[in-house]
Coordinates of C-alpha atoms in Angstrom, one line a residue:
Chain A
M1 CA -29.5 6.5 -13.6
R2 CA -32.6 6.7 -11.4
D3 CA -32.5 10.3 -10.3
Q4 CA -34.8 11.8 -12.8
R5 CA -36.7 13.2 -10.1
R6 CA -34.4 14.6 -7.7
G7 CA -35.6 17.9 -6.2
P8 CA -33.7 21.0 -6.9
L9 CA -32.9 20.6 -2.7
A10 CA -31.2 17.2 -3.1
S11 CA -29.4 18.7 -6.1
V12 CA -28.1 21.6 -4.0
G13 CA -26.8 19.4 -1.4
L14 CA -25.3 17.0 -3.8
H15 CA -23.4 19.4 -5.2
T16 CA -22.5 21.4 -2.2
T17 CA -21.3 18.1 -0.5
L18 CA -19.0 17.1 -3.6
V19 CA -17.7 20.5 -3.6
I20 CA -16.7 20.9 0.0
A21 CA -15.0 17.4 -0.3
S22 CA -13.3 18.5 -3.3
A23 CA -12.0 21.4 -2.1
V24 CA -10.7 19.2 0.7
A25 CA -8.9 16.9 -1.3
V26 CA -7.5 19.5 -3.6
F27 CA -6.5 22.3 -1.0
P28 CA -3.2 20.5 0.7
P29 CA -1.5 19.9 -2.5
L30 CA -2.6 23.1 -3.9
W31 CA -1.4 25.0 -1.1
L32 CA 2.3 23.4 -1.5
V33 CA 2.1 24.7 -5.0
V34 CA 1.2 27.9 -4.4
T35 CA 3.8 28.2 -1.7
S36 CA 6.5 27.0 -3.9
F37 CA 6.3 30.1 -5.9
K38 CA 6.7 32.3 -2.8
P39 CA 10.0 33.9 -1.7
K40 CA 11.4 32.2 1.2
S41 CA 10.7 35.0 3.5
E42 CA 7.0 34.7 2.9
A43 CA 6.7 31.2 3.1
F44 CA 3.7 31.2 5.6
S45 CA 2.1 34.3 4.4
T46 CA -1.7 33.6 3.8
D47 CA -1.9 35.9 0.6
V48 CA -2.0 33.8 -2.7
V49 CA 1.4 34.9 -4.0
K50 CA 2.4 38.4 -3.9
N51 CA 5.7 38.3 -5.5
P52 CA 5.8 34.9 -7.6
T53 CA 9.2 33.8 -8.0
L54 CA 11.2 30.8 -9.2
G55 CA 13.5 31.4 -7.0
N56 CA 12.9 27.9 -4.7
Y57 CA 13.0 26.0 -8.0
R58 CA 16.5 27.5 -9.0
H59 CA 17.7 27.2 -5.6
V60 CA 16.6 23.1 -5.4
L61 CA 17.8 22.5 -8.9
G62 CA 21.0 24.5 -8.7
D63 CA 22.3 24.4 -5.3
T64 CA 21.4 21.0 -3.7
E65 CA 21.7 17.5 -4.8
F66 CA 17.9 17.1 -6.0
L67 CA 18.8 16.0 -9.2
T68 CA 20.8 13.2 -8.2
W69 CA 18.1 12.2 -6.0
F70 CA 15.5 12.4 -8.9
G71 CA 18.0 10.2 -10.7
N72 CA 18.3 7.9 -8.2
S73 CA 14.6 7.4 -7.4
L74 CA 13.6 7.2 -11.1
F75 CA 16.3 4.5 -11.9
I76 CA 15.1 2.5 -8.7
V77 CA 11.4 2.9 -9.6
V78 CA 11.6 2.2 -13.2
I79 CA 13.3 -1.3 -12.7
T80 CA 11.0 -2.0 -9.9
T81 CA 7.9 -1.4 -11.9
I82 CA 8.8 -3.2 -14.8
L83 CA 9.8 -6.1 -12.9
G84 CA 7.0 -6.0 -10.6
V85 CA 4.4 -5.8 -13.6
F86 CA 5.7 -8.6 -14.7
I87 CA 6.0 -11.0 -12.1
A88 CA 2.7 -9.9 -10.6
A89 CA 1.2 -10.3 -14.2
T90 CA 2.6 -14.1 -14.7
T91 CA 1.3 -14.8 -11.0
G92 CA -1.9 -13.4 -11.2
Y93 CA -2.2 -15.3 -14.2
A94 CA -1.5 -18.7 -13.0
V95 CA -3.6 -18.8 -10.0
S96 CA -6.3 -17.5 -12.0
R97 CA -6.2 -20.1 -14.8
F98 CA -4.5 -23.0 -13.5
R99 CA -5.2 -25.3 -10.7
F100 CA -2.2 -26.7 -9.3
P101 CA -0.5 -28.1 -6.3
G102 CA 0.7 -25.1 -3.7
M103 CA -2.0 -22.9 -5.1
R104 CA -3.8 -22.2 -1.9
P105 CA -0.9 -21.6 0.1
L106 CA 0.5 -19.4 -2.5
M107 CA -2.4 -17.1 -2.2
W108 CA -2.3 -17.0 1.8
L109 CA 1.0 -16.3 1.4
L110 CA 0.3 -13.3 -0.6
L111 CA -1.9 -12.0 1.9
I112 CA 0.0 -12.8 4.9
T113 CA 3.0 -10.8 3.2
Q114 CA 0.7 -7.7 3.4
M115 CA 1.0 -8.0 7.2
F116 CA 4.6 -8.0 7.4
P117 CA 5.2 -4.6 9.6
V118 CA 8.5 -3.0 8.2
A119 CA 10.0 -3.2 11.7
I120 CA 10.2 -7.0 11.7
L121 CA 11.8 -7.2 8.2
I122 CA 13.8 -4.1 8.3
V123 CA 16.8 -5.1 10.7
P124 CA 17.1 -8.8 9.2
L125 CA 17.1 -6.9 5.7
Y126 CA 19.4 -4.2 6.7
N127 CA 21.8 -7.0 8.0
I128 CA 21.5 -9.0 4.8
M129 CA 22.2 -5.9 2.6
S130 CA 25.4 -5.0 4.4
T131 CA 26.4 -8.7 4.4
L132 CA 26.0 -8.7 0.5
G133 CA 27.5 -5.1 0.3
W134 CA 24.2 -3.8 -1.5
L135 CA 23.8 -0.9 1.0
N136 CA 23.9 2.6 -0.8
Q137 CA 23.0 0.2 -3.9
P138 CA 20.0 0.9 -6.0
I139 CA 19.4 -2.9 -6.0
S140 CA 18.5 -3.1 -2.4
L141 CA 15.9 -1.0 -2.8
I142 CA 14.5 -2.7 -5.8
V143 CA 14.6 -6.1 -4.4
T144 CA 12.8 -4.8 -1.2
Y145 CA 10.2 -2.6 -3.0
L146 CA 9.3 -5.7 -5.0
T147 CA 8.4 -7.6 -2.2
V148 CA 6.4 -4.9 -1.0
A149 CA 4.4 -4.3 -4.2
V150 CA 4.4 -7.5 -5.9
P151 CA 1.9 -9.7 -3.1
F152 CA -0.8 -7.3 -3.5
C153 CA -0.5 -6.7 -7.2
A154 CA -0.6 -10.4 -7.9
W155 CA -4.3 -10.6 -5.9
M156 CA -5.4 -7.6 -8.3
M157 CA -4.1 -9.5 -11.3
K158 CA -5.6 -12.6 -10.4
G159 CA -8.9 -10.9 -10.0
F160 CA -8.6 -8.9 -13.3
F161 CA -7.4 -12.1 -15.2
D162 CA -10.6 -13.8 -13.8
T163 CA -12.8 -11.4 -15.7
I164 CA -11.6 -12.5 -19.0
P165 CA -13.3 -15.1 -20.7
V166 CA -11.6 -18.2 -20.8
E167 CA -12.7 -19.2 -24.3
I168 CA -9.9 -16.9 -25.2
D169 CA -7.4 -19.1 -23.9
E170 CA -8.9 -22.0 -25.4
S171 CA -9.0 -20.3 -28.8
G172 CA -5.4 -19.6 -28.5
R173 CA -4.5 -23.2 -27.7
V174 CA -6.7 -24.4 -30.8
D175 CA -4.4 -22.2 -33.0
G176 CA -1.4 -24.1 -31.3
L177 CA -0.1 -21.4 -28.6
N178 CA 1.5 -22.9 -25.6
P179 CA 0.4 -21.4 -22.2
F180 CA 3.0 -18.9 -22.4
G181 CA 2.1 -17.9 -25.9
T182 CA -1.3 -17.6 -24.8
F183 CA -0.6 -15.3 -22.0
W184 CA 1.7 -13.3 -23.8
R185 CA 0.0 -12.8 -27.3
L186 CA -3.8 -12.9 -26.2
V187 CA -4.0 -12.8 -22.5
V188 CA -1.8 -9.5 -21.8
P189 CA -3.3 -7.1 -24.6
L190 CA -6.7 -7.6 -23.1
A191 CA -5.3 -7.0 -19.1
K192 CA -4.3 -3.6 -20.4
P193 CA -6.1 -1.9 -17.6
G194 CA -5.0 -4.2 -15.1
L195 CA -1.7 -3.7 -15.6
A196 CA -1.9 0.1 -15.7
V197 CA -3.3 -0.3 -12.1
T198 CA -0.5 -2.6 -11.3
A199 CA 2.1 -0.4 -12.8
F200 CA 0.5 2.6 -10.9
Y201 CA 0.6 1.1 -8.1
T202 CA 4.1 -0.3 -8.0
F203 CA 5.3 3.1 -8.9
I204 CA 3.8 5.0 -6.6
T205 CA 4.8 2.4 -3.8
A206 CA 8.4 2.8 -4.6
W207 CA 8.4 6.5 -5.3
A208 CA 7.0 7.4 -2.1
E209 CA 8.6 4.8 0.4
V210 CA 10.2 6.2 3.0
A211 CA 11.2 3.8 5.9
Y212 CA 13.7 1.3 3.6
A213 CA 14.9 4.3 1.8
S214 CA 16.3 6.4 4.7
A215 CA 17.4 2.8 6.3
F216 CA 19.4 1.7 3.4
M217 CA 20.8 4.6 1.7
T218 CA 22.7 7.0 3.3
G219 CA 25.4 10.1 2.1
E220 CA 24.1 12.7 0.0
D221 CA 24.7 11.3 -3.3
N222 CA 22.7 7.8 -2.8
L223 CA 19.4 9.3 -1.1
T224 CA 16.1 9.0 -3.0
L225 CA 13.8 11.7 -3.0
A226 CA 12.0 10.3 0.3
A227 CA 15.0 10.5 2.0
G228 CA 16.2 13.7 0.7
L229 CA 13.3 15.7 1.0
Q230 CA 13.4 15.0 4.7
T231 CA 16.8 16.8 4.7
F232 CA 15.2 20.2 3.9
V233 CA 12.8 20.3 6.9
N234 CA 14.0 18.2 10.2
Q235 CA 14.7 19.1 13.7
Y236 CA 17.3 21.9 12.9
T237 CA 16.6 23.4 9.6
S238 CA 13.2 24.4 8.1
D239 CA 13.7 25.3 4.8
W240 CA 9.9 25.4 3.2
G241 CA 10.7 27.2 0.2
S242 CA 13.3 24.5 -0.7
M243 CA 10.9 21.8 0.8
T244 CA 7.6 22.9 -1.3
A245 CA 9.6 23.3 -4.5
A246 CA 11.0 20.0 -4.4
A247 CA 7.8 18.4 -3.4
V248 CA 6.1 19.8 -6.7
M249 CA 8.9 18.7 -8.7
I250 CA 8.6 15.2 -7.0
A251 CA 4.9 15.0 -7.5
I252 CA 4.9 15.9 -10.9
P253 CA 6.2 12.3 -12.3
A254 CA 3.4 10.5 -9.7
A255 CA 0.8 12.8 -11.4
L256 CA 1.8 12.1 -15.0
V257 CA 1.8 8.1 -14.1
F258 CA -1.7 8.8 -12.3
S259 CA -3.4 10.5 -15.1
W260 CA -2.0 7.8 -17.5
A261 CA -3.5 5.0 -15.3
Q262 CA -6.5 6.9 -13.9
R263 CA -8.9 5.9 -16.7
H264 CA -8.2 1.9 -15.8
L265 CA -8.1 2.7 -12.4
V266 CA -11.9 2.1 -11.4
A267 CA -12.3 -1.0 -13.9
G268 CA -8.9 -2.5 -12.5
L269 CA -9.4 -2.3 -9.0
T270 CA -13.1 -3.1 -9.3
A271 CA -12.1 -6.5 -10.9
G272 CA -9.2 -6.7 -8.2
A273 CA -11.5 -6.1 -5.2
T274 CA -14.7 -7.9 -5.9
K275 CA -12.9 -11.1 -7.3
S276 CA -10.2 -11.8 -5.1
Chain B
M1 CA -10.6 -16.3 -2.3
A2 CA -8.9 -19.0 -4.0
V3 CA -12.2 -20.9 -4.1
D4 CA -13.2 -20.2 -7.5
T5 CA -10.1 -21.1 -9.8
S6 CA -11.4 -24.3 -10.5
R7 CA -11.4 -23.2 -14.2
P8 CA -12.7 -25.2 -16.7
L9 CA -9.5 -24.5 -18.7
D10 CA -7.2 -26.2 -16.6
P11 CA -9.0 -29.6 -16.5
A12 CA -9.0 -29.5 -20.5
A13 CA -5.4 -28.3 -20.8
G14 CA -3.8 -30.5 -17.9
A15 CA -6.3 -33.2 -18.2
K16 CA -5.6 -34.1 -21.6
G17 CA -1.9 -34.6 -21.0
A18 CA -2.5 -36.1 -17.8
R19 CA -5.1 -38.6 -18.9
G20 CA -2.9 -39.7 -21.8
R21 CA 0.3 -40.0 -19.7
G22 CA -1.3 -41.0 -16.5
G23 CA -2.7 -44.3 -18.5
Q24 CA 0.6 -45.1 -19.8
L25 CA 2.2 -45.3 -16.2
H26 CA -0.7 -47.1 -14.9
K27 CA 0.2 -50.1 -17.4
D28 CA 4.1 -49.6 -16.6
G29 CA 3.0 -50.1 -12.8
T30 CA 5.6 -47.0 -11.9
P31 CA 3.0 -44.8 -9.7
P32 CA 5.0 -43.1 -7.4
R33 CA 7.8 -41.7 -9.5
G34 CA 5.4 -41.3 -12.4
R35 CA 3.0 -39.2 -9.8
I36 CA 5.8 -36.6 -9.5
R37 CA 6.6 -36.7 -13.3
N38 CA 3.0 -36.3 -14.1
A39 CA 2.6 -33.4 -11.8
L40 CA 5.7 -31.8 -13.1
A41 CA 4.1 -32.2 -16.6
R42 CA 1.0 -31.2 -15.7
H43 CA 1.7 -28.2 -13.8
W44 CA 5.1 -27.0 -14.7
Y45 CA 3.8 -24.1 -16.6
A46 CA 2.0 -23.0 -13.3
W47 CA 5.1 -23.3 -11.5
A48 CA 7.3 -21.9 -13.6
M49 CA 4.9 -18.8 -13.8
V50 CA 4.8 -18.4 -10.1
A51 CA 8.3 -19.2 -9.5
P52 CA 9.6 -15.7 -9.5
V53 CA 7.3 -14.5 -6.8
V54 CA 7.8 -17.3 -4.2
I55 CA 11.6 -16.9 -5.1
V56 CA 11.5 -13.4 -4.2
I57 CA 9.0 -13.5 -1.5
G58 CA 11.1 -16.6 -0.1
L59 CA 14.5 -15.0 -0.1
I60 CA 13.6 -11.3 0.8
I61 CA 10.7 -12.0 3.4
G62 CA 11.2 -15.7 4.5
Y63 CA 14.7 -15.3 5.1
P64 CA 14.4 -12.0 7.0
L65 CA 11.3 -13.4 8.9
G66 CA 13.4 -16.3 10.0
R67 CA 16.4 -14.1 11.0
G68 CA 14.0 -11.6 12.8
L69 CA 12.2 -14.5 15.0
Y70 CA 15.9 -15.5 15.7
L71 CA 16.7 -12.3 16.8
S72 CA 13.4 -11.5 19.1
L73 CA 15.1 -14.4 21.2
T74 CA 18.3 -13.0 21.6
D75 CA 19.9 -10.0 23.0
A76 CA 21.3 -8.7 19.8
N77 CA 22.0 -4.8 19.7
E78 CA 24.6 -2.7 17.8
A79 CA 27.4 -3.3 20.1
N80 CA 27.6 -7.2 19.7
V81 CA 26.3 -8.1 16.2
E82 CA 28.8 -8.9 13.6
R83 CA 30.5 -5.7 12.2
T84 CA 33.5 -4.6 10.0
I85 CA 35.0 -1.7 11.3
G86 CA 37.9 -0.6 8.9
I87 CA 39.8 -4.0 8.2
N88 CA 38.8 -5.9 11.5
H89 CA 35.8 -8.1 11.4
I90 CA 34.3 -8.5 14.5
P91 CA 32.1 -11.9 15.3
A92 CA 28.9 -11.7 16.6
T93 CA 29.0 -12.1 20.7
Y94 CA 25.2 -11.8 21.2
K95 CA 23.4 -15.0 22.7
N96 CA 19.9 -16.7 23.0
V97 CA 17.9 -15.5 25.9
G98 CA 14.8 -17.5 25.4
L99 CA 11.6 -15.6 25.3
D100 CA 13.1 -13.0 27.8
N101 CA 12.4 -10.3 25.4
F102 CA 8.5 -11.2 25.0
K103 CA 8.3 -11.3 28.8
A104 CA 9.8 -7.9 29.1
I105 CA 7.9 -6.2 26.6
L106 CA 4.4 -7.8 27.9
Q107 CA 5.4 -6.7 31.5
D108 CA 6.0 -3.2 30.4
Q109 CA 3.1 -0.7 29.9
V110 CA 4.7 1.1 27.2
F111 CA 3.8 -1.9 25.1
W112 CA 0.1 -1.8 26.6
D113 CA -0.1 1.9 25.8
R114 CA 1.1 2.0 22.3
L115 CA -1.3 -1.1 21.4
G116 CA -4.5 0.7 22.9
W117 CA -3.5 3.9 20.7
T118 CA -2.5 1.8 17.6
V119 CA -5.8 0.1 17.8
T120 CA -7.9 3.4 18.2
W121 CA -6.0 4.7 15.4
T122 CA -6.6 1.7 13.3
V123 CA -10.5 1.5 14.1
C124 CA -10.9 5.7 13.7
C125 CA -9.3 5.4 10.5
V126 CA -10.6 2.4 8.9
A127 CA -14.2 3.5 10.2
L128 CA -14.1 6.9 9.2
T129 CA -12.1 6.2 5.7
F130 CA -14.8 3.5 4.8
S131 CA -17.7 5.9 5.8
I132 CA -16.5 8.7 3.8
G133 CA -15.3 6.7 0.9
L134 CA -18.8 5.0 0.7
G135 CA -20.7 8.2 1.1
L136 CA -19.0 10.0 -1.6
A137 CA -18.9 6.8 -4.1
V138 CA -22.6 6.6 -3.3
L139 CA -22.9 10.1 -4.4
L140 CA -20.8 9.7 -7.6
N141 CA -22.6 6.8 -8.5
R142 CA -25.6 8.9 -9.8
R143 CA -25.6 10.7 -12.9
F144 CA -25.3 14.4 -13.1
A145 CA -23.3 16.9 -14.8
G146 CA -19.8 17.4 -13.3
R147 CA -19.5 13.9 -12.2
T148 CA -16.0 13.2 -13.7
L149 CA -14.8 16.4 -12.5
Y150 CA -15.6 15.8 -9.1
R151 CA -13.9 11.8 -9.4
S152 CA -11.0 13.2 -10.7
L153 CA -10.8 15.7 -8.0
L154 CA -11.5 13.4 -5.2
I155 CA -9.0 11.0 -6.1
L156 CA -6.0 13.7 -6.6
P157 CA -4.6 13.0 -3.1
W158 CA -3.9 9.4 -4.5
A159 CA -1.6 11.0 -7.5
V160 CA 0.4 12.8 -4.8
P161 CA 3.2 10.6 -3.3
A162 CA 1.9 10.1 0.7
F163 CA 5.1 11.5 2.1
V164 CA 4.7 15.1 -0.1
S165 CA 1.1 15.2 1.3
V166 CA 2.3 14.5 4.6
F167 CA 4.8 17.8 4.3
A168 CA 1.9 19.8 2.9
W169 CA 0.0 18.7 5.8
R170 CA 3.0 20.0 7.9
L171 CA 2.7 23.5 6.4
L172 CA -0.9 23.5 7.0
Y173 CA -0.7 22.5 10.7
N174 CA 2.4 24.7 11.6
E175 CA 1.1 26.2 14.8
K176 CA 2.5 30.0 14.4
N177 CA 2.2 30.3 10.6
G178 CA 0.1 27.4 9.2
I179 CA -2.7 28.5 7.4
L180 CA -5.4 26.6 9.3
N181 CA -4.5 28.8 12.8
K182 CA -4.5 32.0 10.5
V183 CA -7.8 31.2 9.2
L184 CA -9.1 30.5 12.8
D185 CA -7.3 33.8 13.8
G186 CA -9.4 35.5 11.3
G187 CA -12.4 34.3 13.1
G188 CA -11.2 35.2 16.1
I189 CA -10.1 31.9 17.6
D190 CA -6.9 31.3 19.2
A191 CA -4.3 29.0 17.7
V192 CA -4.9 25.2 18.0
P193 CA -1.2 23.3 18.6
W194 CA -2.3 21.0 15.9
L195 CA 0.8 18.4 16.3
N196 CA 2.2 20.0 19.7
D197 CA -0.7 18.9 22.1
P198 CA -1.3 15.1 22.6
T199 CA -4.7 15.0 21.9
M200 CA -4.8 17.2 19.0
A201 CA -1.9 15.7 17.5
K202 CA -3.9 12.4 17.8
A203 CA -6.8 13.9 16.0
S204 CA -4.5 15.5 13.2
V205 CA -2.6 12.4 12.4
I206 CA -6.0 10.6 12.0
A207 CA -7.3 13.4 9.9
V208 CA -4.4 13.2 7.7
N209 CA -4.3 9.2 7.3
I210 CA -8.0 9.6 6.7
W211 CA -7.4 12.2 3.6
L212 CA -5.0 9.9 2.2
G213 CA -6.8 6.9 2.4
V214 CA -10.2 8.1 1.0
P215 CA -9.5 7.8 -2.7
F216 CA -8.6 4.3 -2.4
M217 CA -11.7 3.6 -0.8
L218 CA -13.9 5.6 -3.1
V219 CA -12.5 3.9 -6.3
A220 CA -12.9 0.2 -5.1
L221 CA -16.4 1.1 -3.6
L222 CA -17.5 3.0 -6.7
G223 CA -16.4 -0.2 -8.8
G224 CA -18.3 -2.2 -6.4
L225 CA -21.6 0.1 -6.7
Q226 CA -21.1 0.0 -10.3
S227 CA -21.6 -3.7 -10.5
I228 CA -24.8 -3.5 -8.5
P229 CA -27.7 -4.4 -11.3
G230 CA -29.7 -1.3 -11.4
E231 CA -33.1 -3.4 -12.0
L232 CA -32.6 -4.4 -8.5
Y233 CA -33.3 -0.8 -7.4
E234 CA -36.3 -0.4 -9.9
A235 CA -37.6 -3.5 -8.5
A236 CA -37.4 -2.2 -4.9
E237 CA -38.7 1.3 -5.8
M238 CA -41.7 -0.4 -7.5
D239 CA -42.3 -2.3 -4.0
G240 CA -42.3 1.2 -2.6
A241 CA -39.0 0.7 -0.6
G242 CA -37.3 4.1 0.5
P243 CA -34.0 5.4 -0.3
W244 CA -32.8 4.3 3.0
Q245 CA -34.5 0.6 2.6
R246 CA -32.7 0.4 -0.9
F247 CA -29.2 1.5 0.4
R248 CA -29.7 -1.2 3.3
H249 CA -30.9 -4.2 1.5
I250 CA -29.4 -3.9 -1.9
T251 CA -26.1 -1.4 -1.7
L252 CA -24.7 -2.7 1.4
P253 CA -25.1 -6.7 0.5
G254 CA -24.1 -5.8 -2.9
L255 CA -21.1 -4.2 -1.6
R256 CA -20.0 -7.2 0.8
S257 CA -17.1 -8.8 -1.2
V258 CA -15.5 -5.5 -2.0
S259 CA -16.1 -4.1 1.4
S260 CA -14.8 -7.0 3.0
T261 CA -11.5 -6.9 1.1
V262 CA -10.8 -3.1 1.3
I263 CA -11.9 -3.2 5.4
L264 CA -9.3 -6.2 5.6
L265 CA -6.3 -4.6 3.6
S266 CA -7.0 -1.2 5.0
T267 CA -7.0 -2.4 8.4
I268 CA -3.8 -4.3 7.8
W269 CA -2.2 -1.4 6.1
T270 CA -3.2 1.3 8.7
F271 CA -1.8 -0.7 11.5
N272 CA 1.5 -0.7 9.9
M273 CA 1.2 2.9 8.6
F274 CA 4.6 3.9 9.3
P275 CA 5.3 7.4 6.7
V276 CA 2.2 9.2 8.3
I277 CA 3.2 9.4 11.9
F278 CA 7.1 9.2 11.4
L279 CA 6.8 12.2 9.2
L280 CA 4.3 14.3 10.5
T281 CA 5.3 13.7 14.2
R282 CA 8.1 11.6 14.6
G283 CA 5.7 9.9 17.1
G284 CA 5.4 12.9 19.3
P285 CA 4.7 15.1 21.4
G286 CA 6.4 13.0 23.8
D287 CA 5.1 9.4 22.3
A288 CA 1.6 10.5 22.3
T289 CA 1.0 9.4 18.4
E290 CA 3.6 6.6 18.5
I291 CA 2.0 3.3 17.1
L292 CA 3.8 0.0 17.3
V293 CA 5.6 0.1 14.0
T294 CA 7.1 3.3 14.9
Y295 CA 8.1 2.3 18.2
A296 CA 9.7 -0.8 16.8
Y297 CA 11.5 1.4 14.3
R298 CA 12.6 3.9 16.6
L299 CA 14.3 1.0 18.9
S300 CA 16.2 -0.3 15.9
F301 CA 17.1 2.7 13.8
V302 CA 16.6 6.1 16.0
N303 CA 17.4 5.0 19.6
S304 CA 21.2 4.4 20.8
P305 CA 22.5 1.8 21.1
R306 CA 20.4 0.5 18.4
D307 CA 18.2 -2.4 19.9
F308 CA 17.9 -5.2 17.3
A309 CA 16.5 -8.0 19.3
G310 CA 13.9 -5.5 21.1
A311 CA 12.8 -4.2 17.4
S312 CA 12.4 -8.0 16.3
A313 CA 10.4 -9.0 19.1
W314 CA 8.1 -6.0 18.8
G315 CA 7.7 -6.9 15.2
V316 CA 6.9 -10.4 16.0
L317 CA 4.0 -9.4 18.5
I318 CA 3.0 -6.9 15.7
L319 CA 2.8 -9.6 12.9
L320 CA 1.1 -12.2 15.6
I321 CA -1.7 -9.5 16.3
L322 CA -2.4 -9.1 12.6
M323 CA -2.6 -12.8 12.0
L324 CA -5.0 -13.2 14.7
F325 CA -7.1 -10.6 13.6
A326 CA -7.2 -11.8 9.7
V327 CA -8.2 -15.2 10.8
V328 CA -11.0 -13.9 13.3
Y329 CA -12.2 -11.3 10.5
R330 CA -12.1 -14.3 8.0
R331 CA -13.8 -16.7 10.4
S332 CA -16.7 -14.2 11.0
L333 CA -16.8 -13.5 7.0
R334 CA -17.4 -17.5 6.6
K335 CA -20.2 -17.2 9.2
Q336 CA -22.0 -14.9 7.1
G337 CA -21.7 -17.1 4.1
E338 CA -19.2 -15.2 2.2
V339 CA -16.8 -17.4 0.5
W340 CA -13.5 -15.5 0.7

């Protein structure tokens, strides 16, 4: 842009800073990957990898409930993401395009739900889930995660829809589409970056949630990854080899979703943050 | 926030139907019922679209909130709530105790200690995350070789689920064998008890939270920077403004709306940040790193007997503090002329 005259010194400074920052950002996950390939006995050796082994992975996949937890998490997260994106999009569209009674309170409601500490909701929710017989059922976590992710996503989507010209909706109406049709056929396809960010955010929220997952799900078979991972390293045992291997496998789906959403992140978040 | 929603679209869409029907109703002379029907005809699309959120929030947040408020006024705990053991159904026996829970909490030094540390934690985390995110965003907003690569690397922590990252940090922080201490050892420095000394533990959890939070800040602020027109900088340069002046008088004001949103959100999130502290230190050593939220969680899920009433009362207090903060924050933004 306006840096043609940057001196060599400034250039060195710029790159040094960014290299250091990148190293700090990358090192912890990288070290996790490195450690996961070490034999159990060498988990803490500082050598990069002397005797690389897949033993940790074999152990986690073969001898623990990891795959069950993975399946549980995947099921919960996929359903949450699909529902969450859909609900957040319709809400965001409505508050962006229509002025209707109850809109302002709704916007406030969405902000205020961000403030709810897990602590105030978790006990009553636990009681409700137990009354409904939903404890240890995926539905309890799906519903809970929706309430965590949707308010922020709806806010973000509103900002995003604000950047899509209204003329597009008008042209849809001229062509005889009703508001739902306009939304679904014209606006949603244009809102893909926003939807991608929303999907990513919902996915990562649900994939990484710890408190509700540990409280609602008990018994080896019902745990999600976040709760299951804790069983490898707790007060009594510290099986770092299994923990790191499991952690790497947990991070892979998130990384895939992330790389898919990444190019949309800047565009999507900008709209959300500047316009809301 | 919701100020600029008066889109020309809706008046065009709604008003057409409304005007026609409104006229008819006026002739018929049935305003009150007509108004409701009118409103329904005019707004049902919008209401139908927001209904799922309202229902989900209403059921899953509204009802538990009411219940939480109610429980905070009782002496409910594990031993006296309604429960089923085998086939025996035992009805609840807890009773209303008014504001006793709140009185007890507010008179207890534990609450004030936890509050003090929670505020310190939030302020440190948000201030540092914001400054680092802003610094990196400014650097990345220039054009130079490798920019895309740097950006991908810098937002990588975001791609890793938070609890996985936290375990990675526990690996690094391990006192006897963690790599941080090994490296220090190589430099002839004694091992640092990262998570076992109260002061070090506090610094350590803050560091991890900053590490987790910077990518979000970076992306949001980078987006904000890209929306500032380049001509402003060129004009300022013509007028002889130095880099610092340009940063102060163009960059910061240009980022105001993004910053105000991300600061508000990240303050709320950090204040309630459960997983980092819970998984890294469990609030320890002792209760040095326990923030309000983890303490409330401990009351209802870790301690025995589980103190549901106490946890709810703590929750109510946390919520009140955050709402107070949001109101004050919003008012101060308004004074600066921010429309939010």
